[in-house]
């Protein structure tokens, strides 16, 4: 066990940057009454739809959020249970309990597990086990790793910044910006970002067998449209705007939107809009390269056959995921990112409010726009995302005010027991000793983020 507790951390980004981000300049202009709505031409299939109205002064939710289409009632009135509960101050964290959770995850098959807890500026770095099974090197919070579906929050932030800039409207059809991409003009940008498009998750078929499925795509490079085509070869799961149904396809579409509206790759936009302004020194979009730069934790995939040897899945293109799950980062950078997001440092207040328009997404969970809310046993709600990509489970959450942040990692995947144990890091970090020292009778949960769990322990 390697535990380091630090105070007054030097790794928080300064509140100001040399120049204001583009989204902030644009949002300020809109707030001053300047019209910035600049949409791409409608596809032929949508020419009969009513034209978008002239942009007006922002409403109480911020600039550029007024729908441009007739909106179904479910889009105007949030579903029952979608409103976030009243904020509850979290009890003092249970650092000892958090260490115990990490030990348990390693005893269940993860080579290593670690956590970084930032509680109002007091840092706790906790590590158990190894980052490399061959050399026995100890896991460290300095290690970089693949963050899987936490990438989705980065993608959503970029798109909400484009909304702030007047280049995107959440309730406009995806096909307005990407003509002919989807078979249904009713699927909106909001539906995609909230997993209510009904687009089938192509990764379910791709990884029906964990090891052989992974080896088949480990070095492949896909285009976004190839991945969308895989999804469209299967029936849709819901009607547009229906119930939450998680699908990586949605955030592949998000990547296409980013590239179409900016004229640049998603990696360049992550860097320009998020990584550089926040000085995230460990965050990279390396696709289609297979190597993680610098110091990193190796990731190990659990085969479907019980007792079979773990597979080192570190080197991969992650091309099957891309804007849905291909970023590399660290516990430090993810904590800085989520804290900045919830404190309004990355989008306008109106855009952040849109990210927090919740729909039910499972037991004690809700989903906004690329953002998860988890409601813990002590009444505290936390905000962030989980991630699963071959070899890595990631958990990154913060309080509503961004002042307590937890990022945790197990360098394992396809192990449902480890995943459910690692979820308990949230109880220790945000609910304290009163809950983390007793058994939490939560339902067994299969990871849906990134590569789906197949092992049923």
Tab-separated table of C-alpha atoms in Angstrom:
chain	number	residue	atom	x	y	z
A	1	UNK	CA	0.000	0.000	0.000
A	2	UNK	CA	1.328	3.420	-0.924
A	3	UNK	CA	-0.593	6.309	0.619
A	4	UNK	CA	0.320	9.984	0.361
A	5	UNK	CA	-1.806	12.764	1.863
A	6	UNK	CA	-1.000	16.261	0.678
A	7	UNK	CA	-2.436	19.664	1.517
A	8	UNK	CA	-2.841	22.815	-0.578
A	9	UNK	CA	-2.155	20.993	-3.887
A	10	UNK	CA	-0.098	22.791	-6.525
A	11	UNK	CA	-1.851	20.995	-9.396
A	12	UNK	CA	-5.056	23.037	-9.570
A	13	UNK	CA	-5.234	25.159	-12.733
A	14	UNK	CA	-5.179	28.894	-12.265
A	15	UNK	CA	-8.536	30.550	-12.620
A	16	UNK	CA	-7.469	32.674	-15.574
A	17	UNK	CA	-5.884	31.758	-18.884
A	18	UNK	CA	-4.017	33.992	-21.326
A	19	UNK	CA	-7.104	34.402	-23.480
A	20	UNK	CA	-10.758	33.639	-23.055
A	21	UNK	CA	-11.941	30.364	-24.664
A	22	UNK	CA	-13.829	30.818	-27.917
A	23	UNK	CA	-17.087	29.587	-26.351
A	24	UNK	CA	-16.849	32.322	-23.714
A	25	UNK	CA	-16.245	35.068	-26.262
A	26	UNK	CA	-19.198	33.851	-28.297
A	27	UNK	CA	-21.501	33.452	-25.302
A	28	UNK	CA	-20.630	36.952	-24.136
A	29	UNK	CA	-21.479	38.314	-27.556
A	30	UNK	CA	-24.835	36.566	-27.552
A	31	UNK	CA	-25.578	37.851	-24.055
A	32	UNK	CA	-24.955	41.355	-25.387
A	33	UNK	CA	-27.645	40.871	-28.009
A	34	UNK	CA	-25.498	39.775	-30.936
A	35	UNK	CA	-27.072	37.107	-33.140
A	36	UNK	CA	-24.716	34.183	-33.733
A	37	UNK	CA	-27.000	31.416	-34.985
A	38	UNK	CA	-25.181	29.850	-37.952
A	39	UNK	CA	-26.652	26.538	-39.053
A	40	UNK	CA	-25.678	24.359	-41.977
A	41	UNK	CA	-28.215	23.928	-44.825
A	42	UNK	CA	-31.069	21.528	-44.244
A	43	UNK	CA	-30.812	18.113	-45.933
A	44	UNK	CA	-33.241	17.506	-48.751
A	45	UNK	CA	-35.292	15.140	-46.590
A	46	UNK	CA	-35.902	17.903	-44.073
A	47	UNK	CA	-36.776	20.748	-46.438
A	48	UNK	CA	-40.422	20.556	-45.439
A	49	UNK	CA	-39.640	21.217	-41.772
A	50	UNK	CA	-40.388	24.727	-40.516
A	51	UNK	CA	-37.397	27.064	-40.829
A	52	UNK	CA	-35.485	27.964	-37.667
A	53	UNK	CA	-36.567	31.216	-36.074
A	54	UNK	CA	-34.284	34.189	-35.825
A	55	UNK	CA	-32.082	33.930	-32.753
A	56	UNK	CA	-33.204	36.170	-29.921
A	57	UNK	CA	-31.856	37.209	-26.585
A	58	UNK	CA	-31.089	34.242	-24.360
A	59	UNK	CA	-33.773	32.828	-22.102
A	60	UNK	CA	-33.196	31.876	-18.479
A	61	UNK	CA	-31.247	28.790	-19.559
A	62	UNK	CA	-28.683	30.764	-21.572
A	63	UNK	CA	-28.021	31.529	-25.224
A	64	UNK	CA	-28.996	29.406	-28.213
A	65	UNK	CA	-31.078	26.839	-26.328
A	66	UNK	CA	-34.522	27.652	-27.747
A	67	UNK	CA	-35.749	24.678	-29.825
A	68	UNK	CA	-35.891	25.202	-33.575
A	69	UNK	CA	-38.386	22.415	-34.215
A	70	UNK	CA	-41.751	21.406	-32.862
A	71	UNK	CA	-40.739	19.604	-29.687
A	72	UNK	CA	-42.466	16.632	-28.152
A	73	UNK	CA	-43.825	17.185	-24.638
A	74	UNK	CA	-41.123	14.954	-23.174
A	75	UNK	CA	-38.551	17.459	-24.435
A	76	UNK	CA	-40.216	20.349	-22.631
A	77	UNK	CA	-41.251	18.705	-19.381
A	78	UNK	CA	-38.552	16.571	-17.804
A	79	UNK	CA	-39.644	12.978	-17.057
A	80	UNK	CA	-40.638	12.065	-13.525
A	81	UNK	CA	-37.570	11.595	-11.393
A	82	UNK	CA	-35.378	13.606	-13.766
A	83	UNK	CA	-34.939	16.595	-11.460
A	84	UNK	CA	-31.776	16.465	-9.375
A	85	UNK	CA	-32.407	16.041	-5.653
A	86	UNK	CA	-31.706	18.883	-3.277
A	87	UNK	CA	-27.964	19.209	-2.745
A	88	UNK	CA	-26.821	17.467	0.439
A	89	UNK	CA	-23.464	18.337	1.983
A	90	UNK	CA	-21.300	15.208	1.935
A	91	UNK	CA	-19.976	13.864	5.238
A	92	UNK	CA	-16.247	13.713	5.863
A	93	UNK	CA	-14.703	11.123	3.515
A	94	UNK	CA	-13.625	7.741	4.822
A	95	UNK	CA	-10.088	7.416	3.495
A	96	UNK	CA	-9.477	4.190	5.394
A	97	UNK	CA	-12.620	2.674	3.883
A	98	UNK	CA	-11.510	3.842	0.446
A	99	UNK	CA	-8.202	1.999	0.865
A	100	UNK	CA	-10.145	-1.102	1.844
A	101	UNK	CA	-12.253	-0.955	-1.324
A	102	UNK	CA	-9.110	-0.825	-3.463
A	103	UNK	CA	-7.645	-3.819	-1.626
A	104	UNK	CA	-10.844	-5.772	-2.188
A	105	UNK	CA	-10.795	-5.042	-5.932
A	106	UNK	CA	-7.241	-6.395	-6.171
A	107	UNK	CA	-8.228	-9.506	-4.233
A	108	UNK	CA	-10.999	-10.055	-6.801
A	109	UNK	CA	-8.697	-10.099	-9.810
A	110	UNK	CA	-7.619	-6.557	-10.648
A	111	UNK	CA	-3.808	-6.334	-10.883
A	112	UNK	CA	-4.007	-2.871	-9.321
A	113	UNK	CA	-6.427	-0.204	-8.122
A	114	UNK	CA	-5.939	3.436	-7.194
A	115	UNK	CA	-7.818	6.585	-6.270
A	116	UNK	CA	-7.223	10.305	-6.044
A	117	UNK	CA	-9.508	12.149	-3.658
A	118	UNK	CA	-9.464	15.947	-3.615
A	119	UNK	CA	-11.480	17.232	-0.661
A	120	UNK	CA	-11.557	21.042	-0.744
A	121	UNK	CA	-7.869	21.159	-1.660
A	122	UNK	CA	-6.636	18.330	0.547
A	123	UNK	CA	-5.325	15.512	-1.624
A	124	UNK	CA	-5.295	11.793	-0.848
A	125	UNK	CA	-3.400	9.500	-3.255
A	126	UNK	CA	-4.118	5.806	-2.661
A	127	UNK	CA	-2.681	2.846	-4.586
A	128	UNK	CA	-2.758	-0.934	-4.267
A	129	UNK	CA	-1.160	-3.551	-6.502
A	130	UNK	CA	0.764	-3.345	-9.747
A	131	UNK	CA	0.659	-1.450	-13.016
A	132	UNK	CA	2.634	-4.150	-14.824
A	133	UNK	CA	2.208	-7.826	-13.977
A	134	UNK	CA	5.416	-8.794	-15.783
A	135	UNK	CA	7.761	-6.392	-14.014
A	136	UNK	CA	5.808	-6.008	-10.778
A	137	UNK	CA	5.993	-2.204	-10.979
A	138	UNK	CA	3.678	-0.625	-8.423
A	139	UNK	CA	0.649	1.305	-9.596
A	140	UNK	CA	0.916	5.068	-9.133
A	141	UNK	CA	-1.405	8.042	-9.447
A	142	UNK	CA	1.231	9.397	-11.842
A	143	UNK	CA	0.296	6.635	-14.289
A	144	UNK	CA	-1.745	7.467	-17.373
A	145	UNK	CA	-4.488	5.120	-18.519
A	146	UNK	CA	-7.323	4.723	-21.017
A	147	UNK	CA	-10.443	6.392	-19.590
A	148	UNK	CA	-13.079	4.729	-21.806
A	149	UNK	CA	-16.453	6.412	-21.727
A	150	UNK	CA	-15.360	9.315	-19.544
A	151	UNK	CA	-14.376	10.545	-23.032
A	152	UNK	CA	-18.093	11.097	-23.644
A	153	UNK	CA	-18.135	13.980	-21.180
A	154	UNK	CA	-15.286	15.655	-23.069
A	155	UNK	CA	-17.204	15.233	-26.337
A	156	UNK	CA	-20.366	16.651	-24.806
A	157	UNK	CA	-18.488	19.675	-23.462
A	158	UNK	CA	-17.135	20.461	-26.927
A	159	UNK	CA	-20.632	20.270	-28.414
A	160	UNK	CA	-22.108	22.445	-25.653
A	161	UNK	CA	-19.395	25.002	-26.346
A	162	UNK	CA	-20.507	24.947	-29.990
A	163	UNK	CA	-24.050	25.603	-28.765
A	164	UNK	CA	-22.698	28.562	-26.807
A	165	UNK	CA	-21.069	29.793	-30.010
A	166	UNK	CA	-24.355	29.584	-31.918
A	167	UNK	CA	-23.100	26.844	-34.241
A	168	UNK	CA	-25.355	24.053	-32.947
A	169	UNK	CA	-28.922	23.763	-31.645
A	170	UNK	CA	-29.649	20.888	-29.275
A	171	UNK	CA	-33.184	20.236	-30.517
A	172	UNK	CA	-32.288	20.373	-34.197
A	173	UNK	CA	-32.122	17.095	-36.173
A	174	UNK	CA	-28.683	15.521	-36.491
A	175	UNK	CA	-29.355	15.278	-40.224
A	176	UNK	CA	-29.432	19.078	-40.472
A	177	UNK	CA	-25.693	19.090	-39.834
A	178	UNK	CA	-24.853	15.652	-41.281
A	179	UNK	CA	-27.295	15.267	-44.218
A	180	UNK	CA	-28.455	11.709	-44.756
A	181	UNK	CA	-26.387	10.191	-41.933
A	182	UNK	CA	-29.346	8.820	-39.978
A	183	UNK	CA	-32.529	7.166	-41.299
A	184	UNK	CA	-34.826	9.316	-39.147
A	185	UNK	CA	-34.940	13.124	-39.190
A	186	UNK	CA	-36.602	13.064	-35.776
A	187	UNK	CA	-33.322	12.131	-34.056
A	188	UNK	CA	-31.975	15.332	-32.534
A	189	UNK	CA	-28.626	16.323	-31.106
A	190	UNK	CA	-30.177	16.204	-27.641
A	191	UNK	CA	-31.380	12.632	-28.228
A	192	UNK	CA	-27.847	11.578	-29.169
A	193	UNK	CA	-26.178	13.213	-26.158
A	194	UNK	CA	-28.725	11.756	-23.721
A	195	UNK	CA	-28.768	8.216	-25.215
A	196	UNK	CA	-32.367	8.518	-26.372
A	197	UNK	CA	-31.807	8.242	-30.105
A	198	UNK	CA	-32.610	4.531	-30.295
A	199	UNK	CA	-29.403	3.875	-32.269
A	200	UNK	CA	-28.209	0.315	-31.632
A	201	UNK	CA	-24.861	-0.063	-29.843
A	202	UNK	CA	-22.582	-1.719	-32.405
A	203	UNK	CA	-20.111	-2.718	-29.654
A	204	UNK	CA	-22.585	-5.296	-28.314
A	205	UNK	CA	-21.975	-7.441	-31.401
A	206	UNK	CA	-18.314	-6.483	-31.735
A	207	UNK	CA	-17.475	-7.832	-28.258
A	208	UNK	CA	-19.945	-10.693	-27.923
A	209	UNK	CA	-16.793	-12.658	-27.127
A	210	UNK	CA	-14.428	-10.539	-25.093
A	211	UNK	CA	-10.975	-11.759	-26.162
A	212	UNK	CA	-11.588	-12.813	-29.768
A	213	UNK	CA	-13.721	-9.740	-30.339
A	214	UNK	CA	-11.018	-7.500	-28.964
A	215	UNK	CA	-8.203	-9.163	-30.900
A	216	UNK	CA	-10.240	-8.735	-34.102
A	217	UNK	CA	-10.268	-4.940	-33.685
A	218	UNK	CA	-7.145	-4.306	-31.560
A	219	UNK	CA	-5.164	-2.826	-34.487
A	220	UNK	CA	-8.006	-1.877	-36.839
A	221	UNK	CA	-8.765	1.703	-37.775
A	222	UNK	CA	-12.424	2.524	-38.401
A	223	UNK	CA	-14.039	5.612	-39.814
A	224	UNK	CA	-16.921	7.108	-37.886
A	225	UNK	CA	-19.289	6.292	-40.723
A	226	UNK	CA	-18.228	2.652	-40.726
A	227	UNK	CA	-19.175	2.420	-37.051
A	228	UNK	CA	-22.503	4.158	-37.670
A	229	UNK	CA	-23.185	1.727	-40.530
A	230	UNK	CA	-22.653	-1.207	-38.156
A	231	UNK	CA	-25.274	0.276	-35.867
A	232	UNK	CA	-27.768	0.949	-38.650
A	233	UNK	CA	-27.559	-2.666	-39.810
A	234	UNK	CA	-29.515	-3.560	-36.671
A	235	UNK	CA	-33.015	-2.431	-35.592
A	236	UNK	CA	-33.253	0.622	-33.407
A	237	UNK	CA	-33.910	0.088	-29.717
A	238	UNK	CA	-36.383	2.939	-29.081
A	239	UNK	CA	-38.212	5.659	-30.961
A	240	UNK	CA	-36.383	9.010	-31.041
A	241	UNK	CA	-36.815	10.710	-27.690
A	242	UNK	CA	-37.807	7.471	-25.965
A	243	UNK	CA	-36.355	5.967	-22.825
A	244	UNK	CA	-32.640	6.048	-22.075
A	245	UNK	CA	-30.808	3.258	-23.904
A	246	UNK	CA	-27.024	3.446	-23.698
A	247	UNK	CA	-25.192	3.230	-27.023
A	248	UNK	CA	-21.650	4.076	-28.076
A	249	UNK	CA	-23.096	4.923	-31.490
A	250	UNK	CA	-24.511	8.131	-30.054
A	251	UNK	CA	-21.091	9.530	-29.257
A	252	UNK	CA	-19.646	8.381	-32.554
A	253	UNK	CA	-22.300	10.663	-34.044
A	254	UNK	CA	-21.126	13.324	-31.578
A	255	UNK	CA	-17.606	12.999	-32.983
A	256	UNK	CA	-18.908	13.441	-36.510
A	257	UNK	CA	-20.772	16.579	-35.415
A	258	UNK	CA	-17.636	18.025	-33.814
A	259	UNK	CA	-15.564	17.439	-36.924
A	260	UNK	CA	-18.223	18.770	-39.301
A	261	UNK	CA	-18.909	21.953	-37.343
A	262	UNK	CA	-15.278	22.806	-36.550
A	263	UNK	CA	-13.463	21.464	-39.597
A	264	UNK	CA	-10.938	19.816	-37.263
A	265	UNK	CA	-10.474	16.387	-35.730
A	266	UNK	CA	-11.870	15.663	-32.269
A	267	UNK	CA	-8.364	15.384	-30.818
A	268	UNK	CA	-7.546	18.908	-31.918
A	269	UNK	CA	-10.792	20.220	-30.434
A	270	UNK	CA	-10.266	18.419	-27.100
A	271	UNK	CA	-6.812	19.965	-26.941
A	272	UNK	CA	-7.811	23.489	-27.992
A	273	UNK	CA	-10.985	23.772	-25.921
A	274	UNK	CA	-10.296	21.686	-22.794
A	275	UNK	CA	-6.795	20.238	-22.446
A	276	UNK	CA	-4.779	23.414	-23.020
A	277	UNK	CA	-7.034	25.875	-21.125
A	278	UNK	CA	-7.062	23.566	-18.072
A	279	UNK	CA	-3.371	22.629	-18.426
A	280	UNK	CA	-4.160	18.909	-18.428
A	281	UNK	CA	-0.652	17.509	-18.731
A	282	UNK	CA	-1.596	13.820	-18.938
A	283	UNK	CA	-4.578	13.897	-21.312
A	284	UNK	CA	-4.120	12.778	-24.914
A	285	UNK	CA	-6.167	11.637	-27.879
A	286	UNK	CA	-3.649	9.309	-29.520
A	287	UNK	CA	-5.992	7.513	-31.952
A	288	UNK	CA	-5.072	5.698	-34.147
A	289	UNK	CA	-1.685	5.181	-32.466
A	290	UNK	CA	-1.583	2.213	-30.111
A	291	UNK	CA	0.893	3.462	-27.479
A	292	UNK	CA	0.162	5.498	-24.346
A	293	UNK	CA	2.803	8.248	-24.021
A	294	UNK	CA	4.942	8.626	-20.914
A	295	UNK	CA	4.380	6.650	-17.721
A	296	UNK	CA	1.269	4.488	-17.847
A	297	UNK	CA	-0.551	1.599	-16.220
A	298	UNK	CA	-0.941	-1.518	-18.312
A	299	UNK	CA	-4.523	-2.722	-18.726
A	300	UNK	CA	-5.687	-6.332	-18.409
A	301	UNK	CA	-8.770	-7.853	-20.019
A	302	UNK	CA	-10.489	-10.720	-18.195
A	303	UNK	CA	-11.472	-13.538	-20.594
A	304	UNK	CA	-15.002	-14.923	-20.597
A	305	UNK	CA	-13.720	-18.333	-19.501
A	306	UNK	CA	-13.333	-18.435	-15.744
A	307	UNK	CA	-9.735	-19.003	-14.692
A	308	UNK	CA	-8.196	-18.164	-18.078
A	309	UNK	CA	-5.116	-15.941	-18.118
A	310	UNK	CA	-5.599	-12.171	-18.234
A	311	UNK	CA	-4.896	-10.532	-21.602
A	312	UNK	CA	-2.659	-7.476	-21.752
A	313	UNK	CA	-4.868	-5.059	-23.706
A	314	UNK	CA	-2.730	-1.931	-23.281
A	315	UNK	CA	-1.681	-1.523	-26.911
A	316	UNK	CA	-4.727	-0.908	-29.094
A	317	UNK	CA	-6.004	1.722	-31.482
A	318	UNK	CA	-9.252	2.107	-29.507
A	319	UNK	CA	-10.620	2.943	-32.948
A	320	UNK	CA	-13.842	1.122	-32.174
A	321	UNK	CA	-14.505	3.852	-29.573
A	322	UNK	CA	-12.912	7.133	-30.763
A	323	UNK	CA	-15.052	10.078	-29.526
A	324	UNK	CA	-17.046	7.597	-27.429
A	325	UNK	CA	-14.059	6.300	-25.451
A	326	UNK	CA	-10.507	6.700	-26.781
A	327	UNK	CA	-8.956	9.375	-24.539
A	328	UNK	CA	-5.968	8.735	-22.268
A	329	UNK	CA	-5.706	10.658	-18.995
A	330	UNK	CA	-4.747	10.464	-15.303
A	331	UNK	CA	-6.519	10.676	-11.963
A	332	UNK	CA	-5.197	14.217	-11.513
A	333	UNK	CA	-6.402	15.490	-14.893
A	334	UNK	CA	-9.859	13.960	-14.588
A	335	UNK	CA	-10.342	15.568	-11.193
A	336	UNK	CA	-9.315	18.966	-12.542
A	337	UNK	CA	-11.597	18.538	-15.573
A	338	UNK	CA	-14.737	17.606	-13.640
A	339	UNK	CA	-14.198	20.264	-11.002
A	340	UNK	CA	-13.791	22.912	-13.710
A	341	UNK	CA	-16.898	21.682	-15.528
A	342	UNK	CA	-19.188	21.773	-12.511
A	343	UNK	CA	-17.835	25.196	-11.462
A	344	UNK	CA	-18.795	26.638	-14.852
A	345	UNK	CA	-15.267	27.088	-16.203
A	346	UNK	CA	-15.883	25.240	-19.488
A	347	UNK	CA	-19.351	26.288	-20.667
A	348	UNK	CA	-21.949	28.943	-20.032
A	349	UNK	CA	-24.332	28.469	-17.123
A	350	UNK	CA	-27.103	27.735	-19.615
A	351	UNK	CA	-25.102	24.982	-21.304
A	352	UNK	CA	-24.250	23.392	-17.951
A	353	UNK	CA	-27.949	23.478	-17.034
A	354	UNK	CA	-28.698	21.572	-20.246
A	355	UNK	CA	-26.102	18.935	-19.359
A	356	UNK	CA	-28.002	18.512	-16.064
A	357	UNK	CA	-31.448	17.930	-17.570
A	358	UNK	CA	-31.753	14.397	-16.225
A	359	UNK	CA	-33.583	11.334	-17.498
A	360	UNK	CA	-33.803	8.072	-15.506
A	361	UNK	CA	-30.902	5.756	-16.331
A	362	UNK	CA	-31.128	2.818	-13.940
A	363	UNK	CA	-31.246	2.322	-10.207
A	364	UNK	CA	-30.070	5.437	-8.361
A	365	UNK	CA	-28.778	6.899	-11.614
A	366	UNK	CA	-29.775	9.566	-14.112
A	367	UNK	CA	-28.211	10.800	-17.335
A	368	UNK	CA	-28.000	14.300	-18.738
A	369	UNK	CA	-25.980	15.252	-21.813
A	370	UNK	CA	-22.793	13.215	-21.619
A	371	UNK	CA	-22.976	13.405	-17.829
A	372	UNK	CA	-24.063	10.855	-15.223
A	373	UNK	CA	-25.656	11.536	-11.859
A	374	UNK	CA	-25.330	8.864	-9.199
A	375	UNK	CA	-27.477	9.097	-6.044
A	376	UNK	CA	-25.632	7.569	-3.113
A	377	UNK	CA	-26.952	5.861	-0.009
A	378	UNK	CA	-26.430	8.932	2.211
A	379	UNK	CA	-28.538	11.210	0.007
A	380	UNK	CA	-25.547	12.844	-1.703
A	381	UNK	CA	-25.598	13.042	-5.508
A	382	UNK	CA	-22.367	13.088	-7.505
A	383	UNK	CA	-21.731	13.969	-11.128
A	384	UNK	CA	-19.330	12.614	-13.721
A	385	UNK	CA	-18.965	9.418	-15.717
A	386	UNK	CA	-17.732	5.855	-15.557
A	387	UNK	CA	-15.617	4.279	-18.262
A	388	UNK	CA	-14.775	0.790	-19.456
A	389	UNK	CA	-12.359	0.005	-22.239
A	390	UNK	CA	-10.412	-3.231	-22.562
A	391	UNK	CA	-8.075	-3.367	-19.573
A	392	UNK	CA	-9.401	-0.395	-17.603
A	393	UNK	CA	-12.310	0.600	-15.356
A	394	UNK	CA	-12.506	4.328	-14.574
A	395	UNK	CA	-14.722	6.195	-12.064
A	396	UNK	CA	-14.653	10.006	-12.118
A	397	UNK	CA	-17.187	11.988	-10.056
A	398	UNK	CA	-17.520	15.259	-8.202
A	399	UNK	CA	-19.959	17.082	-5.974
A	400	UNK	CA	-22.266	19.681	-7.471
A	401	UNK	CA	-19.975	22.505	-6.363
A	402	UNK	CA	-16.860	20.738	-7.672
A	403	UNK	CA	-15.100	20.967	-4.300
A	404	UNK	CA	-14.796	17.234	-3.632
A	405	UNK	CA	-13.674	15.037	-6.494
A	406	UNK	CA	-12.858	11.334	-6.737
A	407	UNK	CA	-11.130	9.601	-9.621
A	408	UNK	CA	-10.509	5.877	-9.277
A	409	UNK	CA	-9.097	3.192	-11.550
A	410	UNK	CA	-8.789	-0.574	-11.652
A	411	UNK	CA	-6.518	-1.821	-14.444
A	412	UNK	CA	-8.947	-4.611	-15.261
A	413	UNK	CA	-12.097	-4.999	-17.327
A	414	UNK	CA	-14.803	-7.551	-18.088
A	415	UNK	CA	-14.922	-8.441	-14.397
A	416	UNK	CA	-18.309	-7.513	-13.004
A	417	UNK	CA	-17.279	-8.239	-9.422
A	418	UNK	CA	-14.387	-5.767	-9.586
A	419	UNK	CA	-16.658	-3.174	-11.214
A	420	UNK	CA	-19.259	-3.405	-8.452
A	421	UNK	CA	-16.575	-3.219	-5.789
A	422	UNK	CA	-15.026	-0.135	-7.380
A	423	UNK	CA	-18.408	1.599	-7.375
A	424	UNK	CA	-18.142	1.517	-3.572
A	425	UNK	CA	-15.271	4.018	-3.803
A	426	UNK	CA	-18.026	6.632	-4.254
A	427	UNK	CA	-19.630	5.686	-0.944
A	428	UNK	CA	-16.324	5.977	0.907
A	429	UNK	CA	-15.392	9.249	-0.759
A	430	UNK	CA	-18.732	11.046	-0.536
A	431	UNK	CA	-20.751	9.314	2.208
A	432	UNK	CA	-18.018	8.698	4.761
A	433	UNK	CA	-17.623	6.140	7.492
A	434	UNK	CA	-21.310	5.705	8.351
A	435	UNK	CA	-22.008	4.019	5.004
A	436	UNK	CA	-18.663	2.688	3.828
A	437	UNK	CA	-18.171	0.545	6.946
A	438	UNK	CA	-21.465	-1.277	6.540
A	439	UNK	CA	-22.700	-3.397	3.685
A	440	UNK	CA	-24.389	-1.376	0.944
A	441	UNK	CA	-27.139	-3.538	-0.495
A	442	UNK	CA	-27.070	-2.061	-3.974
A	443	UNK	CA	-28.233	-4.149	-6.940
A	444	UNK	CA	-25.528	-5.901	-8.935
A	445	UNK	CA	-24.627	-3.621	-11.824
A	446	UNK	CA	-23.122	-4.511	-15.192
A	447	UNK	CA	-20.891	-1.884	-16.762
A	448	UNK	CA	-22.484	-0.422	-19.878
A	449	UNK	CA	-19.826	2.203	-20.531
A	450	UNK	CA	-17.474	1.324	-23.361
A	451	UNK	CA	-16.800	-2.388	-23.824
A	452	UNK	CA	-19.665	-4.218	-22.127
A	453	UNK	CA	-19.081	-6.690	-19.295
A	454	UNK	CA	-19.528	-10.286	-20.344
A	455	UNK	CA	-18.236	-12.185	-17.322
A	456	UNK	CA	-21.090	-12.927	-14.894
A	457	UNK	CA	-19.447	-13.499	-11.516
